[in-house]
PDB file of N, CA and C in Angstrom:
ATOM      1  N   MET A1088       0.834  -1.182   0.000  1.00 85.00           N
ATOM      2  CA  MET A1088       0.000   0.000   0.000  1.00 85.00           C
ATOM      3  C   MET A1088       0.874   1.239   0.000  1.00 85.00           C
ATOM      4  N   THR A1089       0.253   2.339  -0.395  1.00 90.00           N
ATOM      5  CA  THR A1089       0.979   3.596  -0.501  1.00 90.00           C
ATOM      6  C   THR A1089       0.474   4.598   0.525  1.00 90.00           C
ATOM      7  N   LEU A1090       1.415   5.269   1.162  1.00 90.00           N
ATOM      8  CA  LEU A1090       1.111   6.355   2.087  1.00 90.00           C
ATOM      9  C   LEU A1090       1.668   7.629   1.474  1.00 90.00           C
ATOM     10  N   TYR A1091       0.802   8.616   1.272  1.00 91.00           N
ATOM     11  CA  TYR A1091       1.253   9.928   0.837  1.00 91.00           C
ATOM     12  C   TYR A1091       1.356  10.800   2.066  1.00 91.00           C
ATOM     13  N   THR A1092       2.515  11.407   2.248  1.00 87.00           N
ATOM     14  CA  THR A1092       2.716  12.271   3.397  1.00 87.00           C
ATOM     15  C   THR A1092       3.101  13.661   2.917  1.00 87.00           C
ATOM     16  N   GLU A1093       2.704  14.615   3.685  1.00 84.00           N
ATOM     17  CA  GLU A1093       2.961  16.006   3.348  1.00 84.00           C
ATOM     18  C   GLU A1093       4.439  16.325   3.538  1.00 84.00           C
ATOM     19  N   LYS A1094       5.048  16.842   2.490  1.00 78.00           N
ATOM     20  CA  LYS A1094       6.454  17.233   2.585  1.00 78.00           C
ATOM     21  C   LYS A1094       6.512  18.620   3.210  1.00 78.00           C
ATOM     22  N   ILE A1095       7.120  18.698   4.351  1.00 70.00           N
ATOM     23  CA  ILE A1095       7.225  19.982   5.046  1.00 70.00           C
ATOM     24  C   ILE A1095       8.613  20.561   4.770  1.00 70.00           C
ATOM     25  N   THR A1096       9.627  20.024   5.367  1.00 65.00           N
ATOM     26  CA  THR A1096      11.017  20.361   5.076  1.00 65.00           C
ATOM     27  C   THR A1096      11.769  19.055   5.056  1.00 65.00           C
ATOM     28  N   ARG A1097      12.509  18.819   4.015  1.00 55.00           N
ATOM     29  CA  ARG A1097      13.192  17.539   3.852  1.00 55.00           C
ATOM     30  C   ARG A1097      13.968  17.162   5.109  1.00 55.00           C
ATOM     31  N   GLY A1098      13.699  15.961   5.599  1.00 57.00           N
ATOM     32  CA  GLY A1098      14.421  15.452   6.755  1.00 57.00           C
ATOM     33  C   GLY A1098      13.898  15.949   8.094  1.00 57.00           C
ATOM     34  N   GLN A1099      12.846  16.749   8.061  1.00 63.00           N
ATOM     35  CA  GLN A1099      12.301  17.258   9.314  1.00 63.00           C
ATOM     36  C   GLN A1099      10.830  16.886   9.418  1.00 63.00           C
ATOM     37  N   PHE A1100      10.363  16.753  10.635  1.00 61.00           N
ATOM     38  CA  PHE A1100       8.963  16.429  10.889  1.00 61.00           C
ATOM     39  C   PHE A1100       8.390  17.512  11.789  1.00 61.00           C
ATOM     40  N   SER A1101       7.090  17.759  11.662  1.00 63.00           N
ATOM     41  CA  SER A1101       6.482  18.845  12.426  1.00 63.00           C
ATOM     42  C   SER A1101       6.487  18.570  13.931  1.00 63.00           C
ATOM     43  N   ASN A1102       6.434  17.290  14.320  1.00 73.00           N
ATOM     44  CA  ASN A1102       6.504  16.944  15.737  1.00 73.00           C
ATOM     45  C   ASN A1102       6.833  15.460  15.874  1.00 73.00           C
ATOM     46  N   ILE A1103       7.064  15.017  17.095  1.00 79.00           N
ATOM     47  CA  ILE A1103       7.483  13.639  17.335  1.00 79.00           C
ATOM     48  C   ILE A1103       6.389  12.646  16.952  1.00 79.00           C
ATOM     49  N   SER A1104       5.125  13.022  17.113  1.00 83.00           N
ATOM     50  CA  SER A1104       4.028  12.124  16.736  1.00 83.00           C
ATOM     51  C   SER A1104       4.007  11.882  15.233  1.00 83.00           C
ATOM     52  N   PHE A1105       4.277  12.915  14.474  1.00 82.00           N
ATOM     53  CA  PHE A1105       4.329  12.794  13.018  1.00 82.00           C
ATOM     54  C   PHE A1105       5.449  11.829  12.621  1.00 82.00           C
ATOM     55  N   TYR A1106       6.604  12.007  13.228  1.00 83.00           N
ATOM     56  CA  TYR A1106       7.738  11.119  12.964  1.00 83.00           C
ATOM     57  C   TYR A1106       7.402   9.673  13.331  1.00 83.00           C
ATOM     58  N   ALA A1107       6.804   9.480  14.506  1.00 88.00           N
ATOM     59  CA  ALA A1107       6.460   8.131  14.958  1.00 88.00           C
ATOM     60  C   ALA A1107       5.454   7.479  14.006  1.00 88.00           C
ATOM     61  N   GLY A1108       4.507   8.256  13.507  1.00 89.00           N
ATOM     62  CA  GLY A1108       3.530   7.727  12.558  1.00 89.00           C
ATOM     63  C   GLY A1108       4.182   7.267  11.266  1.00 89.00           C
ATOM     64  N   ILE A1109       5.061   8.083  10.734  1.00 88.00           N
ATOM     65  CA  ILE A1109       5.766   7.728   9.494  1.00 88.00           C
ATOM     66  C   ILE A1109       6.597   6.457   9.711  1.00 88.00           C
ATOM     67  N   GLU A1110       7.294   6.390  10.827  1.00 91.00           N
ATOM     68  CA  GLU A1110       8.103   5.208  11.125  1.00 91.00           C
ATOM     69  C   GLU A1110       7.241   3.950  11.239  1.00 91.00           C
ATOM     70  N   ALA A1111       6.073   4.087  11.845  1.00 94.00           N
ATOM     71  CA  ALA A1111       5.177   2.932  11.993  1.00 94.00           C
ATOM     72  C   ALA A1111       4.722   2.422  10.630  1.00 94.00           C
ATOM     73  N   PHE A1112       4.323   3.321   9.748  1.00 94.00           N
ATOM     74  CA  PHE A1112       3.903   2.903   8.414  1.00 94.00           C
ATOM     75  C   PHE A1112       5.066   2.288   7.633  1.00 94.00           C
ATOM     76  N   TYR A1113       6.261   2.861   7.793  1.00 93.00           N
ATOM     77  CA  TYR A1113       7.447   2.323   7.118  1.00 93.00           C
ATOM     78  C   TYR A1113       7.728   0.893   7.597  1.00 93.00           C
ATOM     79  N   THR A1114       7.642   0.694   8.908  1.00 96.00           N
ATOM     80  CA  THR A1114       7.879  -0.619   9.498  1.00 96.00           C
ATOM     81  C   THR A1114       6.864  -1.653   9.009  1.00 96.00           C
ATOM     82  N   MET A1115       5.646  -1.201   8.733  1.00 96.00           N
ATOM     83  CA  MET A1115       4.605  -2.108   8.237  1.00 96.00           C
ATOM     84  C   MET A1115       4.735  -2.381   6.743  1.00 96.00           C
ATOM     85  N   GLY A1116       5.752  -1.791   6.116  1.00 95.00           N
ATOM     86  CA  GLY A1116       6.006  -2.092   4.712  1.00 95.00           C
ATOM     87  C   GLY A1116       5.330  -1.175   3.706  1.00 95.00           C
ATOM     88  N   PHE A1117       4.801  -0.062   4.146  1.00 94.00           N
ATOM     89  CA  PHE A1117       4.158   0.869   3.224  1.00 94.00           C
ATOM     90  C   PHE A1117       5.189   1.578   2.359  1.00 94.00           C
ATOM     91  N   GLU A1118       4.825   1.844   1.118  1.00 93.00           N
ATOM     92  CA  GLU A1118       5.617   2.736   0.266  1.00 93.00           C
ATOM     93  C   GLU A1118       5.256   4.148   0.712  1.00 93.00           C
ATOM     94  N   ILE A1119       6.234   4.941   1.098  1.00 91.00           N
ATOM     95  CA  ILE A1119       5.984   6.285   1.607  1.00 91.00           C
ATOM     96  C   ILE A1119       6.463   7.299   0.575  1.00 91.00           C
ATOM     97  N   ILE A1120       5.546   8.156   0.153  1.00 91.00           N
ATOM     98  CA  ILE A1120       5.856   9.168  -0.855  1.00 91.00           C
ATOM     99  C   ILE A1120       5.587  10.541  -0.265  1.00 91.00           C
ATOM    100  N   GLU A1121       6.631  11.377  -0.200  1.00 88.00           N
ATOM    101  CA  GLU A1121       6.473  12.752   0.276  1.00 88.00           C
ATOM    102  C   GLU A1121       6.022  13.610  -0.895  1.00 88.00           C
ATOM    103  N   VAL A1122       4.977  14.397  -0.685  1.00 88.00           N
ATOM    104  CA  VAL A1122       4.475  15.269  -1.747  1.00 88.00           C
ATOM    105  C   VAL A1122       4.217  16.662  -1.189  1.00 88.00           C
ATOM    106  N   GLU A1123       4.375  17.650  -2.045  1.00 84.00           N
ATOM    107  CA  GLU A1123       4.066  19.025  -1.658  1.00 84.00           C
ATOM    108  C   GLU A1123       2.624  19.366  -1.995  1.00 84.00           C
ATOM    109  N   ASP A1124       2.090  18.717  -3.057  1.00 85.00           N
ATOM    110  CA  ASP A1124       0.747  19.028  -3.527  1.00 85.00           C
ATOM    111  C   ASP A1124       0.130  17.779  -4.147  1.00 85.00           C
ATOM    112  N   LEU A1125      -1.109  17.516  -3.820  1.00 89.00           N
ATOM    113  CA  LEU A1125      -1.805  16.345  -4.361  1.00 89.00           C
ATOM    114  C   LEU A1125      -2.440  16.627  -5.719  1.00 89.00           C
ATOM    115  N   LYS A1126      -2.385  17.869  -6.141  1.00 88.00           N
ATOM    116  CA  LYS A1126      -3.108  18.312  -7.329  1.00 88.00           C
ATOM    117  C   LYS A1126      -2.876  17.450  -8.568  1.00 88.00           C
ATOM    118  N   TYR A1127      -1.639  17.062  -8.814  1.00 87.00           N
ATOM    119  CA  TYR A1127      -1.301  16.366 -10.052  1.00 87.00           C
ATOM    120  C   TYR A1127      -1.149  14.856  -9.880  1.00 87.00           C
ATOM    121  N   LEU A1128      -1.465  14.341  -8.699  1.00 89.00           N
ATOM    122  CA  LEU A1128      -1.310  12.909  -8.443  1.00 89.00           C
ATOM    123  C   LEU A1128      -2.577  12.143  -8.775  1.00 89.00           C
ATOM    124  N   ASP A1129      -2.394  10.932  -9.233  1.00 91.00           N
ATOM    125  CA  ASP A1129      -3.513  10.025  -9.460  1.00 91.00           C
ATOM    126  C   ASP A1129      -3.646   9.181  -8.197  1.00 91.00           C
ATOM    127  N   ILE A1130      -4.573   9.583  -7.329  1.00 92.00           N
ATOM    128  CA  ILE A1130      -4.725   8.902  -6.043  1.00 92.00           C
ATOM    129  C   ILE A1130      -6.016   8.086  -6.033  1.00 92.00           C
ATOM    130  N   SER A1131      -6.085   7.135  -5.093  1.00 92.00           N
ATOM    131  CA  SER A1131      -7.292   6.317  -4.964  1.00 92.00           C
ATOM    132  C   SER A1131      -7.657   6.182  -3.495  1.00 92.00           C
ATOM    133  N   GLN A1132      -8.856   5.659  -3.241  1.00 92.00           N
ATOM    134  CA  GLN A1132      -9.312   5.496  -1.860  1.00 92.00           C
ATOM    135  C   GLN A1132      -8.520   4.428  -1.117  1.00 92.00           C
ATOM    136  N   ASP A1133      -7.709   3.649  -1.820  1.00 92.00           N
ATOM    137  CA  ASP A1133      -6.859   2.655  -1.160  1.00 92.00           C
ATOM    138  C   ASP A1133      -5.616   3.286  -0.551  1.00 92.00           C
ATOM    139  N   ASN A1134      -5.312   4.524  -0.937  1.00 93.00           N
ATOM    140  CA  ASN A1134      -4.133   5.212  -0.424  1.00 93.00           C
ATOM    141  C   ASN A1134      -4.412   5.756   0.967  1.00 93.00           C
ATOM    142  N   ILE A1135      -3.342   6.019   1.704  1.00 94.00           N
ATOM    143  CA  ILE A1135      -3.449   6.635   3.021  1.00 94.00           C
ATOM    144  C   ILE A1135      -2.768   7.989   2.933  1.00 94.00           C
ATOM    145  N   PHE A1136      -3.352   8.987   3.597  1.00 94.00           N
ATOM    146  CA  PHE A1136      -2.824  10.350   3.554  1.00 94.00           C
ATOM    147  C   PHE A1136      -2.503  10.781   4.973  1.00 94.00           C
ATOM    148  N   PHE A1137      -1.272  11.240   5.166  1.00 91.00           N
ATOM    149  CA  PHE A1137      -0.764  11.528   6.504  1.00 91.00           C
ATOM    150  C   PHE A1137      -0.113  12.899   6.495  1.00 91.00           C
ATOM    151  N   GLY A1138      -0.691  13.841   7.223  1.00 88.00           N
ATOM    152  CA  GLY A1138      -0.130  15.185   7.258  1.00 88.00           C
ATOM    153  C   GLY A1138      -1.039  16.125   8.026  1.00 88.00           C
ATOM    154  N   SER A1139      -0.978  17.383   7.670  1.00 86.00           N
ATOM    155  CA  SER A1139      -1.791  18.396   8.334  1.00 86.00           C
ATOM    156  C   SER A1139      -3.269  18.198   8.005  1.00 86.00           C
ATOM    157  N   ILE A1140      -4.111  18.899   8.732  1.00 87.00           N
ATOM    158  CA  ILE A1140      -5.546  18.838   8.466  1.00 87.00           C
ATOM    159  C   ILE A1140      -5.817  19.277   7.032  1.00 87.00           C
ATOM    160  N   ASP A1141      -5.175  20.345   6.592  1.00 90.00           N
ATOM    161  CA  ASP A1141      -5.342  20.827   5.209  1.00 90.00           C
ATOM    162  C   ASP A1141      -4.970  19.754   4.190  1.00 90.00           C
ATOM    163  N   PHE A1142      -3.858  19.095   4.422  1.00 91.00           N
ATOM    164  CA  PHE A1142      -3.369  18.062   3.507  1.00 91.00           C
ATOM    165  C   PHE A1142      -4.381  16.924   3.383  1.00 91.00           C
ATOM    166  N   VAL A1143      -4.868  16.444   4.523  1.00 92.00           N
ATOM    167  CA  VAL A1143      -5.820  15.326   4.515  1.00 92.00           C
ATOM    168  C   VAL A1143      -7.153  15.768   3.905  1.00 92.00           C
ATOM    169  N   GLN A1144      -7.608  16.970   4.242  1.00 94.00           N
ATOM    170  CA  GLN A1144      -8.865  17.446   3.666  1.00 94.00           C
ATOM    171  C   GLN A1144      -8.751  17.628   2.150  1.00 94.00           C
ATOM    172  N   ASN A1145      -7.609  18.087   1.661  1.00 94.00           N
ATOM    173  CA  ASN A1145      -7.410  18.200   0.209  1.00 94.00           C
ATOM    174  C   ASN A1145      -7.488  16.830  -0.458  1.00 94.00           C
ATOM    175  N   ALA A1146      -6.933  15.817   0.186  1.00 95.00           N
ATOM    176  CA  ALA A1146      -7.014  14.453  -0.357  1.00 95.00           C
ATOM    177  C   ALA A1146      -8.467  13.984  -0.389  1.00 95.00           C
ATOM    178  N   LEU A1147      -9.210  14.224   0.675  1.00 95.00           N
ATOM    179  CA  LEU A1147     -10.616  13.825   0.719  1.00 95.00           C
ATOM    180  C   LEU A1147     -11.419  14.529  -0.370  1.00 95.00           C
ATOM    181  N   ARG A1148     -11.165  15.831  -0.559  1.00 95.00           N
ATOM    182  CA  ARG A1148     -11.871  16.579  -1.612  1.00 95.00           C
ATOM    183  C   ARG A1148     -11.557  16.001  -2.987  1.00 95.00           C
ATOM    184  N   LYS A1149     -10.292  15.701  -3.226  1.00 95.00           N
ATOM    185  CA  LYS A1149      -9.879  15.149  -4.521  1.00 95.00           C
ATOM    186  C   LYS A1149     -10.554  13.796  -4.786  1.00 95.00           C
ATOM    187  N   LEU A1150     -10.825  13.063  -3.717  1.00 95.00           N
ATOM    188  CA  LEU A1150     -11.492  11.761  -3.846  1.00 95.00           C
ATOM    189  C   LEU A1150     -13.019  11.880  -3.762  1.00 95.00           C
ATOM    190  N   ASN A1151     -13.517  13.118  -3.713  1.00 96.00           N
ATOM    191  CA  ASN A1151     -14.957  13.386  -3.609  1.00 96.00           C
ATOM    192  C   ASN A1151     -15.586  12.738  -2.372  1.00 96.00           C
ATOM    193  N   ILE A1152     -14.852  12.797  -1.265  1.00 96.00           N
ATOM    194  CA  ILE A1152     -15.349  12.278   0.007  1.00 96.00           C
ATOM    195  C   ILE A1152     -15.748  13.471   0.870  1.00 96.00           C
ATOM    196  N   GLU A1153     -16.954  13.414   1.412  1.00 95.00           N
ATOM    197  CA  GLU A1153     -17.443  14.511   2.238  1.00 95.00           C
ATOM    198  C   GLU A1153     -16.596  14.635   3.503  1.00 95.00           C
ATOM    199  N   ILE A1154     -16.238  15.858   3.839  1.00 94.00           N
ATOM    200  CA  ILE A1154     -15.434  16.117   5.034  1.00 94.00           C
ATOM    201  C   ILE A1154     -16.389  16.356   6.199  1.00 94.00           C
ATOM    202  N   PRO A1155     -16.290  15.540   7.241  1.00 88.00           N
ATOM    203  CA  PRO A1155     -17.206  15.711   8.384  1.00 88.00           C
ATOM    204  C   PRO A1155     -16.886  16.985   9.152  1.00 88.00           C
ATOM    205  N   GLY A1156     -17.887  17.511   9.838  1.00 85.00           N
ATOM    206  CA  GLY A1156     -17.676  18.687  10.676  1.00 85.00           C
ATOM    207  C   GLY A1156     -16.844  18.347  11.892  1.00 85.00           C
ATOM    208  N   HIS A1157     -16.360  19.386  12.563  1.00 79.00           N
ATOM    209  CA  HIS A1157     -15.555  19.185  13.771  1.00 79.00           C
ATOM    210  C   HIS A1157     -16.434  18.704  14.910  1.00 79.00           C
ATOM    211  N   ASN A1158     -15.918  17.804  15.704  1.00 80.00           N
ATOM    212  CA  ASN A1158     -16.603  17.329  16.896  1.00 80.00           C
ATOM    213  C   ASN A1158     -15.552  17.131  17.980  1.00 80.00           C
ATOM    214  N   ASP A1159     -15.026  18.278  18.454  1.00 80.00           N
ATOM    215  CA  ASP A1159     -13.934  18.233  19.427  1.00 80.00           C
ATOM    216  C   ASP A1159     -14.323  17.592  20.755  1.00 80.00           C
ATOM    217  N   TYR A1160     -15.590  17.739  21.117  1.00 85.00           N
ATOM    218  CA  TYR A1160     -16.050  17.255  22.407  1.00 85.00           C
ATOM    219  C   TYR A1160     -17.299  16.395  22.240  1.00 85.00           C
ATOM    220  N   PRO A1161     -17.143  15.151  21.841  1.00 89.00           N
ATOM    221  CA  PRO A1161     -18.316  14.281  21.657  1.00 89.00           C
ATOM    222  C   PRO A1161     -19.075  14.092  22.972  1.00 89.00           C
ATOM    223  N   THR A1162     -20.381  14.190  22.904  1.00 89.00           N
ATOM    224  CA  THR A1162     -21.231  14.059  24.089  1.00 89.00           C
ATOM    225  C   THR A1162     -20.982  12.753  24.825  1.00 89.00           C
ATOM    226  N   CYS A1163     -20.719  11.691  24.097  1.00 94.00           N
ATOM    227  CA  CYS A1163     -20.521  10.391  24.750  1.00 94.00           C
ATOM    228  C   CYS A1163     -19.278  10.371  25.643  1.00 94.00           C
ATOM    229  N   LEU A1164     -18.378  11.338  25.489  1.00 93.00           N
ATOM    230  CA  LEU A1164     -17.169  11.397  26.314  1.00 93.00           C
ATOM    231  C   LEU A1164     -17.241  12.450  27.412  1.00 93.00           C
ATOM    232  N   LYS A1165     -18.397  13.083  27.564  1.00 90.00           N
ATOM    233  CA  LYS A1165     -18.557  14.198  28.498  1.00 90.00           C
ATOM    234  C   LYS A1165     -18.083  13.870  29.913  1.00 90.00           C
ATOM    235  N   LYS A1166     -18.327  12.639  30.371  1.00 93.00           N
ATOM    236  CA  LYS A1166     -17.936  12.290  31.742  1.00 93.00           C
ATOM    237  C   LYS A1166     -16.416  12.286  31.933  1.00 93.00           C
ATOM    238  N   TYR A1167     -15.647  12.317  30.854  1.00 94.00           N
ATOM    239  CA  TYR A1167     -14.183  12.307  30.945  1.00 94.00           C
ATOM    240  C   TYR A1167     -13.556  13.693  30.740  1.00 94.00           C
ATOM    241  N   PHE A1168     -14.357  14.712  30.445  1.00 90.00           N
ATOM    242  CA  PHE A1168     -13.800  16.039  30.148  1.00 90.00           C
ATOM    243  C   PHE A1168     -13.033  16.637  31.317  1.00 90.00           C
ATOM    244  N   GLY A1169     -13.497  16.402  32.528  1.00 88.00           N
ATOM    245  CA  GLY A1169     -12.812  16.943  33.700  1.00 88.00           C
ATOM    246  C   GLY A1169     -13.074  18.418  33.929  1.00 88.00           C
ATOM    247  N   ARG A1170     -13.968  19.014  33.147  1.00 85.00           N
ATOM    248  CA  ARG A1170     -14.327  20.418  33.326  1.00 85.00           C
ATOM    249  C   ARG A1170     -15.644  20.683  32.606  1.00 85.00           C
ATOM    250  N   LYS A1171     -16.262  21.772  32.969  1.00 85.00           N
ATOM    251  CA  LYS A1171     -17.494  22.192  32.318  1.00 85.00           C
ATOM    252  C   LYS A1171     -17.121  22.913  31.019  1.00 85.00           C
ATOM    253  N   ILE A1172     -17.752  22.539  29.936  1.00 86.00           N
ATOM    254  CA  ILE A1172     -17.471  23.156  28.647  1.00 86.00           C
ATOM    255  C   ILE A1172     -18.701  23.932  28.198  1.00 86.00           C
ATOM    256  N   THR A1173     -18.497  25.227  27.964  1.00 86.00           N
ATOM    257  CA  THR A1173     -19.587  26.093  27.532  1.00 86.00           C
ATOM    258  C   THR A1173     -19.146  26.905  26.323  1.00 86.00           C
ATOM    259  N   GLU A1174     -20.115  27.470  25.651  1.00 88.00           N
ATOM    260  CA  GLU A1174     -19.826  28.334  24.508  1.00 88.00           C
ATOM    261  C   GLU A1174     -20.002  29.780  24.962  1.00 88.00           C
ATOM    262  N   SER A1175     -19.048  30.634  24.597  1.00 90.00           N
ATOM    263  CA  SER A1175     -19.116  32.042  24.968  1.00 90.00           C
ATOM    264  C   SER A1175     -18.321  32.840  23.947  1.00 90.00           C
ATOM    265  N   THR A1176     -18.042  34.086  24.278  1.00 90.00           N
ATOM    266  CA  THR A1176     -17.184  34.921  23.426  1.00 90.00           C
ATOM    267  C   THR A1176     -16.028  35.428  24.269  1.00 90.00           C
ATOM    268  N   ILE A1177     -14.935  35.752  23.620  1.00 89.00           N
ATOM    269  CA  ILE A1177     -13.772  36.269  24.349  1.00 89.00           C
ATOM    270  C   ILE A1177     -14.110  37.602  25.008  1.00 89.00           C
ATOM    271  N   ASN A1178     -14.952  38.413  24.370  1.00 92.00           N
ATOM    272  CA  ASN A1178     -15.343  39.700  24.958  1.00 92.00           C
ATOM    273  C   ASN A1178     -16.122  39.492  26.256  1.00 92.00           C
ATOM    274  N   ARG A1179     -17.047  38.546  26.255  1.00 93.00           N
ATOM    275  CA  ARG A1179     -17.843  38.293  27.456  1.00 93.00           C
ATOM    276  C   ARG A1179     -16.950  37.823  28.602  1.00 93.00           C
ATOM    277  N   ILE A1180     -16.041  36.927  28.317  1.00 91.00           N
ATOM    278  CA  ILE A1180     -15.160  36.403  29.370  1.00 91.00           C
ATOM    279  C   ILE A1180     -14.201  37.479  29.867  1.00 91.00           C
ATOM    280  N   SER A1181     -13.576  38.218  28.949  1.00 92.00           N
ATOM    281  CA  SER A1181     -12.589  39.218  29.373  1.00 92.00           C
ATOM    282  C   SER A1181     -13.224  40.382  30.128  1.00 92.00           C
ATOM    283  N   ASN A1182     -14.501  40.649  29.911  1.00 95.00           N
ATOM    284  CA  ASN A1182     -15.173  41.757  30.593  1.00 95.00           C
ATOM    285  C   ASN A1182     -15.894  41.340  31.875  1.00 95.00           C
ATOM    286  N   ASN A1183     -15.789  40.084  32.262  1.00 93.00           N
ATOM    287  CA  ASN A1183     -16.443  39.585  33.479  1.00 93.00           C
ATOM    288  C   ASN A1183     -15.437  38.810  34.325  1.00 93.00           C
ATOM    289  N   PRO A1184     -14.781  39.486  35.271  1.00 94.00           N
ATOM    290  CA  PRO A1184     -13.756  38.827  36.077  1.00 94.00           C
ATOM    291  C   PRO A1184     -14.220  37.550  36.774  1.00 94.00           C
ATOM    292  N   GLU A1185     -15.519  37.444  37.076  1.00 91.00           N
ATOM    293  CA  GLU A1185     -16.004  36.212  37.721  1.00 91.00           C
ATOM    294  C   GLU A1185     -15.914  35.010  36.784  1.00 91.00           C
ATOM    295  N   LEU A1186     -15.721  35.242  35.494  1.00 89.00           N
ATOM    296  CA  LEU A1186     -15.584  34.150  34.523  1.00 89.00           C
ATOM    297  C   LEU A1186     -14.122  33.796  34.232  1.00 89.00           C
ATOM    298  N   TRP A1187     -13.198  34.546  34.816  1.00 89.00           N
ATOM    299  CA  TRP A1187     -11.778  34.308  34.548  1.00 89.00           C
ATOM    300  C   TRP A1187     -11.332  32.973  35.144  1.00 89.00           C
ATOM    301  N   ASN A1188     -10.090  32.630  34.836  1.00 87.00           N
ATOM    302  CA  ASN A1188      -9.489  31.363  35.234  1.00 87.00           C
ATOM    303  C   ASN A1188     -10.167  30.201  34.509  1.00 87.00           C
ATOM    304  N   VAL A1189     -10.337  30.389  33.211  1.00 86.00           N
ATOM    305  CA  VAL A1189     -10.919  29.354  32.358  1.00 86.00           C
ATOM    306  C   VAL A1189     -10.002  29.102  31.165  1.00 86.00           C
ATOM    307  N   PHE A1190     -10.117  27.934  30.610  1.00 84.00           N
ATOM    308  CA  PHE A1190      -9.406  27.589  29.382  1.00 84.00           C
ATOM    309  C   PHE A1190     -10.291  28.047  28.223  1.00 84.00           C
ATOM    310  N   VAL A1191      -9.728  28.797  27.286  1.00 84.00           N
ATOM    311  CA  VAL A1191     -10.481  29.308  26.151  1.00 84.00           C
ATOM    312  C   VAL A1191      -9.831  28.828  24.868  1.00 84.00           C
ATOM    313  N   LYS A1192     -10.646  28.378  23.950  1.00 81.00           N
ATOM    314  CA  LYS A1192     -10.138  28.005  22.636  1.00 81.00           C
ATOM    315  C   LYS A1192     -11.170  28.384  21.588  1.00 81.00           C
ATOM    316  N   PRO A1193     -10.736  28.629  20.354  1.00 80.00           N
ATOM    317  CA  PRO A1193     -11.692  29.004  19.308  1.00 80.00           C
ATOM    318  C   PRO A1193     -12.654  27.854  18.999  1.00 80.00           C
ATOM    319  N   LYS A1194     -13.870  28.206  18.664  1.00 75.00           N
ATOM    320  CA  LYS A1194     -14.872  27.188  18.356  1.00 75.00           C
ATOM    321  C   LYS A1194     -14.625  26.585  16.991  1.00 75.00           C
ATOM    322  N   ASP A1195     -14.327  27.391  16.021  1.00 68.00           N
ATOM    323  CA  ASP A1195     -14.134  26.888  14.649  1.00 68.00           C
ATOM    324  C   ASP A1195     -12.692  26.962  14.216  1.00 68.00           C
TER     325      ASP A1195
END
Protein backbone atom coordinates (compact mmCIF):
# COMPACT_ATOMS: atom_id res chain seq x y z
CA MET A 1 0.00 0.00 0.00
CA THR A 2 0.98 3.60 -0.50
CA LEU A 3 1.11 6.35 2.09
CA TYR A 4 1.25 9.93 0.84
CA THR A 5 2.72 12.27 3.40
CA GLU A 6 2.96 16.01 3.35
CA LYS A 7 6.45 17.23 2.59
CA ILE A 8 7.22 19.98 5.05
CA THR A 9 11.02 20.36 5.08
CA ARG A 10 13.19 17.54 3.85
CA GLY A 11 14.42 15.45 6.75
CA GLN A 12 12.30 17.26 9.31
CA PHE A 13 8.96 16.43 10.89
CA SER A 14 6.48 18.84 12.43
CA ASN A 15 6.50 16.94 15.74
CA ILE A 16 7.48 13.64 17.33
CA SER A 17 4.03 12.12 16.74
CA PHE A 18 4.33 12.79 13.02
CA TYR A 19 7.74 11.12 12.96
CA ALA A 20 6.46 8.13 14.96
CA GLY A 21 3.53 7.73 12.56
CA ILE A 22 5.77 7.73 9.49
CA GLU A 23 8.10 5.21 11.13
CA ALA A 24 5.18 2.93 11.99
CA PHE A 25 3.90 2.90 8.41
CA TYR A 26 7.45 2.32 7.12
CA THR A 27 7.88 -0.62 9.50
CA MET A 28 4.60 -2.11 8.24
CA GLY A 29 6.01 -2.09 4.71
CA PHE A 30 4.16 0.87 3.22
CA GLU A 31 5.62 2.74 0.27
CA ILE A 32 5.98 6.29 1.61
CA ILE A 33 5.86 9.17 -0.86
CA GLU A 34 6.47 12.75 0.28
CA VAL A 35 4.48 15.27 -1.75
CA GLU A 36 4.07 19.03 -1.66
CA ASP A 37 0.75 19.03 -3.53
CA LEU A 38 -1.80 16.34 -4.36
CA LYS A 39 -3.11 18.31 -7.33
CA TYR A 40 -1.30 16.37 -10.05
CA LEU A 41 -1.31 12.91 -8.44
CA ASP A 42 -3.51 10.02 -9.46
CA ILE A 43 -4.73 8.90 -6.04
CA SER A 44 -7.29 6.32 -4.96
CA GLN A 45 -9.31 5.50 -1.86
CA ASP A 46 -6.86 2.66 -1.16
CA ASN A 47 -4.13 5.21 -0.42
CA ILE A 48 -3.45 6.63 3.02
CA PHE A 49 -2.82 10.35 3.55
CA PHE A 50 -0.76 11.53 6.50
CA GLY A 51 -0.13 15.18 7.26
CA SER A 52 -1.79 18.40 8.33
CA ILE A 53 -5.55 18.84 8.47
CA ASP A 54 -5.34 20.83 5.21
CA PHE A 55 -3.37 18.06 3.51
CA VAL A 56 -5.82 15.33 4.51
CA GLN A 57 -8.86 17.45 3.67
CA ASN A 58 -7.41 18.20 0.21
CA ALA A 59 -7.01 14.45 -0.36
CA LEU A 60 -10.62 13.82 0.72
CA ARG A 61 -11.87 16.58 -1.61
CA LYS A 62 -9.88 15.15 -4.52
CA LEU A 63 -11.49 11.76 -3.85
CA ASN A 64 -14.96 13.39 -3.61
CA ILE A 65 -15.35 12.28 0.01
CA GLU A 66 -17.44 14.51 2.24
CA ILE A 67 -15.43 16.12 5.03
CA PRO A 68 -17.21 15.71 8.38
CA GLY A 69 -17.68 18.69 10.68
CA HIS A 70 -15.55 19.19 13.77
CA ASN A 71 -16.60 17.33 16.90
CA ASP A 72 -13.93 18.23 19.43
CA TYR A 73 -16.05 17.25 22.41
CA PRO A 74 -18.32 14.28 21.66
CA THR A 75 -21.23 14.06 24.09
CA CYS A 76 -20.52 10.39 24.75
CA LEU A 77 -17.17 11.40 26.31
CA LYS A 78 -18.56 14.20 28.50
CA LYS A 79 -17.94 12.29 31.74
CA TYR A 80 -14.18 12.31 30.95
CA PHE A 81 -13.80 16.04 30.15
CA GLY A 82 -12.81 16.94 33.70
CA ARG A 83 -14.33 20.42 33.33
CA LYS A 84 -17.49 22.19 32.32
CA ILE A 85 -17.47 23.16 28.65
CA THR A 86 -19.59 26.09 27.53
CA GLU A 87 -19.83 28.33 24.51
CA SER A 88 -19.12 32.04 24.97
CA THR A 89 -17.18 34.92 23.43
CA ILE A 90 -13.77 36.27 24.35
CA ASN A 91 -15.34 39.70 24.96
CA ARG A 92 -17.84 38.29 27.46
CA ILE A 93 -15.16 36.40 29.37
CA SER A 94 -12.59 39.22 29.37
CA ASN A 95 -15.17 41.76 30.59
CA ASN A 96 -16.44 39.59 33.48
CA PRO A 97 -13.76 38.83 36.08
CA GLU A 98 -16.00 36.21 37.72
CA LEU A 99 -15.58 34.15 34.52
CA TRP A 100 -11.78 34.31 34.55
CA ASN A 101 -9.49 31.36 35.23
CA VAL A 102 -10.92 29.35 32.36
CA PHE A 103 -9.41 27.59 29.38
CA VAL A 104 -10.48 29.31 26.15
CA LYS A 105 -10.14 28.00 22.64
CA PRO A 106 -11.69 29.00 19.31
CA LYS A 107 -14.87 27.19 18.36
CA ASP A 108 -14.13 26.89 14.65
